Short mmCIF file of C-alpha atoms and ligand atoms in Angstrom, two decimals:
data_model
loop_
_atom_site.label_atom_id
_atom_site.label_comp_id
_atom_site.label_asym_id
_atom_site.label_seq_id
_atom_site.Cartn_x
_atom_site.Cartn_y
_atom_site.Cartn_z
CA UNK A 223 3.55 -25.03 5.00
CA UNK A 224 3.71 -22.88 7.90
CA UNK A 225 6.22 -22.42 10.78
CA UNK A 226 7.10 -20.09 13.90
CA UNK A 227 9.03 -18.09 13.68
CA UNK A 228 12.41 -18.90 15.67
CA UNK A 229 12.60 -16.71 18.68
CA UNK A 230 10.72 -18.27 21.42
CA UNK A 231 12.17 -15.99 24.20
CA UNK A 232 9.75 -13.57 22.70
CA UNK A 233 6.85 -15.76 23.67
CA UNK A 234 4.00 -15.25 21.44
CA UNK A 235 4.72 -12.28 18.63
CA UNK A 236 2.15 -9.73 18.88
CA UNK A 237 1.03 -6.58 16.13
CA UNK A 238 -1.50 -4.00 16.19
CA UNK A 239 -2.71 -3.13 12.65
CA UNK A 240 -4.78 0.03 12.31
CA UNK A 241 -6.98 -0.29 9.53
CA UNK A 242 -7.60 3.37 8.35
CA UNK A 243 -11.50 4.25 7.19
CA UNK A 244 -12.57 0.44 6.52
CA UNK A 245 -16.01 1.53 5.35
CA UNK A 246 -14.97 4.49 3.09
CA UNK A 247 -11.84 3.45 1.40
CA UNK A 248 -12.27 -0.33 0.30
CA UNK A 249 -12.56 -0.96 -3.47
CA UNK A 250 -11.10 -3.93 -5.90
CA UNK A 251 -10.22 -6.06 -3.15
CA UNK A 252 -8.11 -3.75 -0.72
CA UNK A 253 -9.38 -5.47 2.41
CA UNK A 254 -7.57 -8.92 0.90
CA UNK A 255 -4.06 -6.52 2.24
CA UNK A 256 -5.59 -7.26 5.48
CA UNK A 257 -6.69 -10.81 5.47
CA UNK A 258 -2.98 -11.59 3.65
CA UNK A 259 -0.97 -9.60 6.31
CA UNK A 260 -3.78 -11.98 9.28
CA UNK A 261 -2.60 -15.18 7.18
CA UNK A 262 0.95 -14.83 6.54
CA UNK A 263 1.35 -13.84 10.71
CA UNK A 264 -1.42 -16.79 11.81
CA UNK A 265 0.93 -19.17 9.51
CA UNK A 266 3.91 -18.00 11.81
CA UNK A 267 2.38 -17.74 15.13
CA UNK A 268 1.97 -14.20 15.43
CA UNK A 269 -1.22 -12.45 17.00
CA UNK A 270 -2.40 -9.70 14.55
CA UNK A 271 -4.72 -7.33 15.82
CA UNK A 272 -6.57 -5.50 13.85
CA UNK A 273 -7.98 -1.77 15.13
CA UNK A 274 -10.79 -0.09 12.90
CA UNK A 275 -9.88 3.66 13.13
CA UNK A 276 -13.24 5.45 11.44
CA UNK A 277 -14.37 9.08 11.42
CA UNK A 278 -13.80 10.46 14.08
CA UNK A 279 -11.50 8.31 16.02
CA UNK A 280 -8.17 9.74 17.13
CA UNK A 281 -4.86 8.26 16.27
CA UNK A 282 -2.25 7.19 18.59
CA UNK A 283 0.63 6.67 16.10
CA UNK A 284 2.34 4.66 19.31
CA UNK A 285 -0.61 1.87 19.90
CA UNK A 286 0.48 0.81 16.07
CA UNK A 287 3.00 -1.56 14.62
CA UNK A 288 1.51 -1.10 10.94
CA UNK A 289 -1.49 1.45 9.43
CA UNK A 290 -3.22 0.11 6.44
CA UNK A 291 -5.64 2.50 4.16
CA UNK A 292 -7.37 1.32 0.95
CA UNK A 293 -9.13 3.63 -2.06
CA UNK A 294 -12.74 4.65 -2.68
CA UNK A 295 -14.02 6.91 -5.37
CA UNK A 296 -13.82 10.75 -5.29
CA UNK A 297 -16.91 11.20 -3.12
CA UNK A 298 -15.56 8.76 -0.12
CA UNK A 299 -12.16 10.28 -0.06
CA UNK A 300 -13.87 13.95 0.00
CA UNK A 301 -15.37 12.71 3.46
CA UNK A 302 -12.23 11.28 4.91
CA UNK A 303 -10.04 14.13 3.64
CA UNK A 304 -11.95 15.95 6.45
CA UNK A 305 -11.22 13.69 9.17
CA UNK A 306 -7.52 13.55 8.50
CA UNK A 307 -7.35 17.03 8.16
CA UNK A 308 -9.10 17.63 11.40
CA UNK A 309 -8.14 14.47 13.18
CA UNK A 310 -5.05 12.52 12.25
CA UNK A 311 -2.67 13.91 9.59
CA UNK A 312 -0.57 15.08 12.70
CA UNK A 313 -0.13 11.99 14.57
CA UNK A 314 0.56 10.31 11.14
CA UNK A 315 3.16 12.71 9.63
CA UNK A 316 4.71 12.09 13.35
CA UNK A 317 4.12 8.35 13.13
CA UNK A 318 5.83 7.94 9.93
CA UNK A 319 9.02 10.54 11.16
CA UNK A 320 9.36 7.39 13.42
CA UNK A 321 9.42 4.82 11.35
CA UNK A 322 5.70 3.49 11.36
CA UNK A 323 5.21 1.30 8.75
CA UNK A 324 2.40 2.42 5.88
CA UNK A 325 0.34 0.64 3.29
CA UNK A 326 -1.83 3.06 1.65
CA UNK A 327 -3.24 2.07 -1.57
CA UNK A 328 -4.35 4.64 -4.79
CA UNK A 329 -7.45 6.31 -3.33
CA UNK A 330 -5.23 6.33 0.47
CA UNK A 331 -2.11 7.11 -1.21
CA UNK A 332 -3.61 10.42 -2.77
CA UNK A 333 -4.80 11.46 -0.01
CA UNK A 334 -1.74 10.88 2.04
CA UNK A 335 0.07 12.94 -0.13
CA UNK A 336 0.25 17.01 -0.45
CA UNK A 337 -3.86 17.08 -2.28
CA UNK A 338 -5.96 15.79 -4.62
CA UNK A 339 -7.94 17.67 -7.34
CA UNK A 340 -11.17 15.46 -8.18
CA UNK A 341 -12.56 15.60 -11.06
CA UNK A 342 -15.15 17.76 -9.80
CA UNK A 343 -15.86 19.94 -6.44
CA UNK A 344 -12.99 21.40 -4.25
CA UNK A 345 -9.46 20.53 -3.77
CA UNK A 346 -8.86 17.64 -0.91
CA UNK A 347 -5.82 19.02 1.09
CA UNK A 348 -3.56 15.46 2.11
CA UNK A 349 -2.20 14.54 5.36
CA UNK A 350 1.53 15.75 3.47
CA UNK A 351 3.39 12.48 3.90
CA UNK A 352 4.49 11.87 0.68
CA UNK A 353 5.68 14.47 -1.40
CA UNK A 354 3.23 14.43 -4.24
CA UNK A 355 0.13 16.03 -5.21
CA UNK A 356 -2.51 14.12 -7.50
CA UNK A 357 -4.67 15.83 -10.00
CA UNK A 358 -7.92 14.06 -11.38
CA UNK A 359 -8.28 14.99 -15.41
CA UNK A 360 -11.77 15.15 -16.05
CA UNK A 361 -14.66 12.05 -16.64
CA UNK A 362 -13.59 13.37 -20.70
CA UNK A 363 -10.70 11.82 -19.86
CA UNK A 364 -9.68 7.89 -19.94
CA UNK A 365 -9.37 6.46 -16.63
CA UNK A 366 -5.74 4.90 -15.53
CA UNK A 367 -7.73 1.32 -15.97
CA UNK A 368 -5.85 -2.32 -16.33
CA UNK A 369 -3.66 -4.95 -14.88
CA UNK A 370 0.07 -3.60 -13.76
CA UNK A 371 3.57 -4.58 -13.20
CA UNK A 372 6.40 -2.58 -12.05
CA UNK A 373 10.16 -3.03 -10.92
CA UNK A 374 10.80 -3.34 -7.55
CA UNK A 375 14.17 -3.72 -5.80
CA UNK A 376 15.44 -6.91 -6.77
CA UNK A 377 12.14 -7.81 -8.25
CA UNK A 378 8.24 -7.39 -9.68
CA UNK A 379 5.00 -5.79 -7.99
CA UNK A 380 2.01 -6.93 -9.65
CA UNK A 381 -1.90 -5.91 -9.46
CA UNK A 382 -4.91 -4.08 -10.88
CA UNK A 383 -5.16 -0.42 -11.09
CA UNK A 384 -8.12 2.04 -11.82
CA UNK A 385 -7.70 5.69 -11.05
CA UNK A 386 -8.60 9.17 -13.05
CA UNK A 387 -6.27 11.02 -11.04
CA UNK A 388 -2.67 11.63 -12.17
CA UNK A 389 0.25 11.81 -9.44
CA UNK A 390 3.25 13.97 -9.57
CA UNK A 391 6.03 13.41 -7.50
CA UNK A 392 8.32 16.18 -5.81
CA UNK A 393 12.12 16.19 -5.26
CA UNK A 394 11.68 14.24 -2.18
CA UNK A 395 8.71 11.78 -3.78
CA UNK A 396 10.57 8.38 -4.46
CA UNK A 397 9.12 6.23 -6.54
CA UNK A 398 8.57 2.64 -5.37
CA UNK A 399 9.36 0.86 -8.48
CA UNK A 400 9.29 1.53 -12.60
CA UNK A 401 6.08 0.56 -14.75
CA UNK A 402 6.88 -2.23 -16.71
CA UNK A 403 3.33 -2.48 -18.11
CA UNK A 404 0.25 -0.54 -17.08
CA UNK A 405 0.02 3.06 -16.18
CA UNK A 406 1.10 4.05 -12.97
CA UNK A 407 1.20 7.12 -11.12
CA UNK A 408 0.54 9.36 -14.66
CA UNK A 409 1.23 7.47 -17.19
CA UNK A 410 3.82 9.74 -18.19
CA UNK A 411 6.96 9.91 -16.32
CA UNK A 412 7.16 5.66 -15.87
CA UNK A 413 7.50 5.56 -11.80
CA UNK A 414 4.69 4.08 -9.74
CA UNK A 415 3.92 5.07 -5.71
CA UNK A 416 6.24 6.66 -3.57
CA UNK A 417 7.77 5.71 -0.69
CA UNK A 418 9.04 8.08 2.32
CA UNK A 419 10.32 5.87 4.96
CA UNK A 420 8.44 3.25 5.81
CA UNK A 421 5.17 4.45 4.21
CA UNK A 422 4.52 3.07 1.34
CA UNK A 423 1.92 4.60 -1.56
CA UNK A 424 1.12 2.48 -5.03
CA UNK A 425 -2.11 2.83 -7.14
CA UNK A 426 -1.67 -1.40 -6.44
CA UNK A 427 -5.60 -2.64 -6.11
CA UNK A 428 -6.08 -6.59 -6.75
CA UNK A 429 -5.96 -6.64 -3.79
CA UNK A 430 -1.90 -6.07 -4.00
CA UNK A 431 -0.68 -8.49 -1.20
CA UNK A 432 -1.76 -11.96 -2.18
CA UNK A 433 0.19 -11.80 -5.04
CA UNK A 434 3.59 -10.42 -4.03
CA UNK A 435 4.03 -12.29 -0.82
CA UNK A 436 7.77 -10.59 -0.61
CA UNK A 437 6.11 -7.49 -0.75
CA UNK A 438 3.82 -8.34 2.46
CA UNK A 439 6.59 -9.81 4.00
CA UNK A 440 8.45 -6.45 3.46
CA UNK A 441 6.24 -4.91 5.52
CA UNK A 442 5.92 -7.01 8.32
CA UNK A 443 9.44 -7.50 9.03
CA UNK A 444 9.00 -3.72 9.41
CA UNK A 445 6.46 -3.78 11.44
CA UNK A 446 8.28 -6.51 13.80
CA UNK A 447 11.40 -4.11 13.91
CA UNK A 448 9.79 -1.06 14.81
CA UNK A 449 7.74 -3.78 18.19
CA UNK A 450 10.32 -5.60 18.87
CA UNK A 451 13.58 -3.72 18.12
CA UNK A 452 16.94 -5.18 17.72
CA UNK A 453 15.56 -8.28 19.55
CA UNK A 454 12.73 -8.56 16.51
CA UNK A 455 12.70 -12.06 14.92
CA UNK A 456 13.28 -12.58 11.08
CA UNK A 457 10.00 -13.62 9.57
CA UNK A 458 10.52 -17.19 8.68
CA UNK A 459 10.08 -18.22 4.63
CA UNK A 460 6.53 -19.57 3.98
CA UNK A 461 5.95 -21.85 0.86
CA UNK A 462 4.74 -19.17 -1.46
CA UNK A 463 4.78 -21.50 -4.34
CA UNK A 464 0.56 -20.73 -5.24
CA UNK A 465 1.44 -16.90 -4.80
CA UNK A 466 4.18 -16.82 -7.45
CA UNK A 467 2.59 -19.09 -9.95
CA UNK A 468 -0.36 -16.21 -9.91
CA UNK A 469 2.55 -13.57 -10.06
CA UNK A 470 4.48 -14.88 -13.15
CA UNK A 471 0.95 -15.93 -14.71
CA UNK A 472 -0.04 -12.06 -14.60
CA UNK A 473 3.99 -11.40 -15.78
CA UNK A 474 3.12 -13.80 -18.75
CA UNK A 475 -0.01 -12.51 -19.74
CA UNK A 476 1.65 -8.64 -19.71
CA UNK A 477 4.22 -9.93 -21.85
CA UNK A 478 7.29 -9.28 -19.34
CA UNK A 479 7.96 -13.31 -18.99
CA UNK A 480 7.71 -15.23 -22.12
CA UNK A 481 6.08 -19.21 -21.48
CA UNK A 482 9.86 -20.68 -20.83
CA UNK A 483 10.39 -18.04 -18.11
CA UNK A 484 12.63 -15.29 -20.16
CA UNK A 485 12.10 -11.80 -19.21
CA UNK A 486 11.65 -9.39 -22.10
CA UNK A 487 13.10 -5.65 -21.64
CA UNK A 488 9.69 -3.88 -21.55
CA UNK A 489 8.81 -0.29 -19.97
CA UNK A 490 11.03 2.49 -18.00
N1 LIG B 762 -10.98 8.43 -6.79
C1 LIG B 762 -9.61 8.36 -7.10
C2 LIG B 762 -9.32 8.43 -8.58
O1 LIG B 762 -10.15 8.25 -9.33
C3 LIG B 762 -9.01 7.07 -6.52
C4 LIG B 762 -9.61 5.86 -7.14
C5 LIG B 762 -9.24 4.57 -6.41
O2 LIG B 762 -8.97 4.53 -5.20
N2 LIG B 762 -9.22 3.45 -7.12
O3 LIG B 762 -8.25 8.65 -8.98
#
């Protein structure tokens, strides 16, 4: 199943993960991203350390190999949209100039965008990392609710979203894939996240990771570059085989794989 990866001059492989606002922003299964990122390095012989970085706490975009931040409903993000306003959208706009590596997830990703208009009460100014700006259209209005797949690269991101707020991207805002099924950033324009740099922003709950290993593995080959530089290992392959029967079940059951395996055209 598992095995080391194949640099031993490195000794034992170590990354810091800061896990941004654990207790706020944490719903449908967002803290699975961090027990899949523990697993997949554990199954390779890599030390993952995980840093809680709360209200309040300052950011040293340096101590970190990889930031993680999850979503929460309107009133959670209204609290940490403070904190990264007064404490860390600086260090993180210069983190991600660098190269840090980013997984922020629908409630995370709006906020680590330009702002986000709630439903109700004041607009939440973003740390301005991705250029997008998210607009929430009223309870009246139908939630973004349901089980999603998008294009991207080479292949398919699946998971669960469930947001009221719409995101728009700007001329610099790439998208990180195409909606195949499911809504996306507004169900109107077809793309889904963004991506500047290494960050990475989807509306992907589920939790994302433990269904789209390739997608976790993404990230922590970034995260090994950016700690170990040119001398960073490649991740070795894990058997994924449980991980992409649950991915091309959910492709099935959205209608993008028929039963023998053929992919139907379907989406943007
Ligand atoms: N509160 C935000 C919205 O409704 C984000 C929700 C979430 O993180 N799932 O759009």
């Amino acid at each position: 199943m598992a095995s080391l990866t194949d640099s031993p001059m490195l000794g034992e492989l170590n990354l810091t993960l800061g896990h941004l606002y654990p207790e706020q922003l944490n719903i449908y299964g967002d803290r699975g991203n961090i027990v899949t990122f523990q697993q997949r390095c554990r199954w390779r012989g890599i030390a993952l350390h995980i840093v809680a970085l709360d209200l309040g706490d300052a950011l040293d975009p340096a101590a970190y190999d990889l930031l993680f931040i999850g979503g929460g409903q309107d009133k959670e993000q209204d609290e940490v949209a403070r904190d990264l306003r007064e404490q860390k959208a600086e260090p993180l706009r210069a983190g991600v100039e660098e190269g840090l590596p980013v997984l922020a997830v629908c409630g995370g990703y709006q906020l680590f965008a330009h702002f986000y208009r709630p439903a109700e009460g004041p607009e939440l100014l973003g740390a301005g990392i991705f250029d997008a700006w998210t607009i929430h259209r009223g309870k009246a209005v139908a939630r973004c609710v349901g089980n999603v797949a998008l294009n991207w690269e080479t292949s398919t991101l699946i998971g669960f979203e469930n947001h009221g707020g719409r995101t728009y991207l700007g001329p610099k805002g790439r998208p990180l894939g195409r909606v195949l099924a499911g809504h996306g950033n507004n169900s109107e324009d077809g793309d889904e996240g963004c991506v500047y740099h290494n960050a990475y922003g989807t509306y992907l709950h589920g939790s994302l990771l433990p269904k789209n290993p390739h997608f976790a593995d993404h990230i922590l080959q970034l995260a090994l570059n950016r700690r170990y530089g040119p001398a960073a290992p490649r991740l070795s392959p894990l058997d994924d085989s449980l991980e992409w029967q649950a991915h091309g079940a959910m492709l099935r059951r959205l209608g993008i794989v028929s039963e023998k395996g053929v992919v139907h055209a379907v989406g943007g």
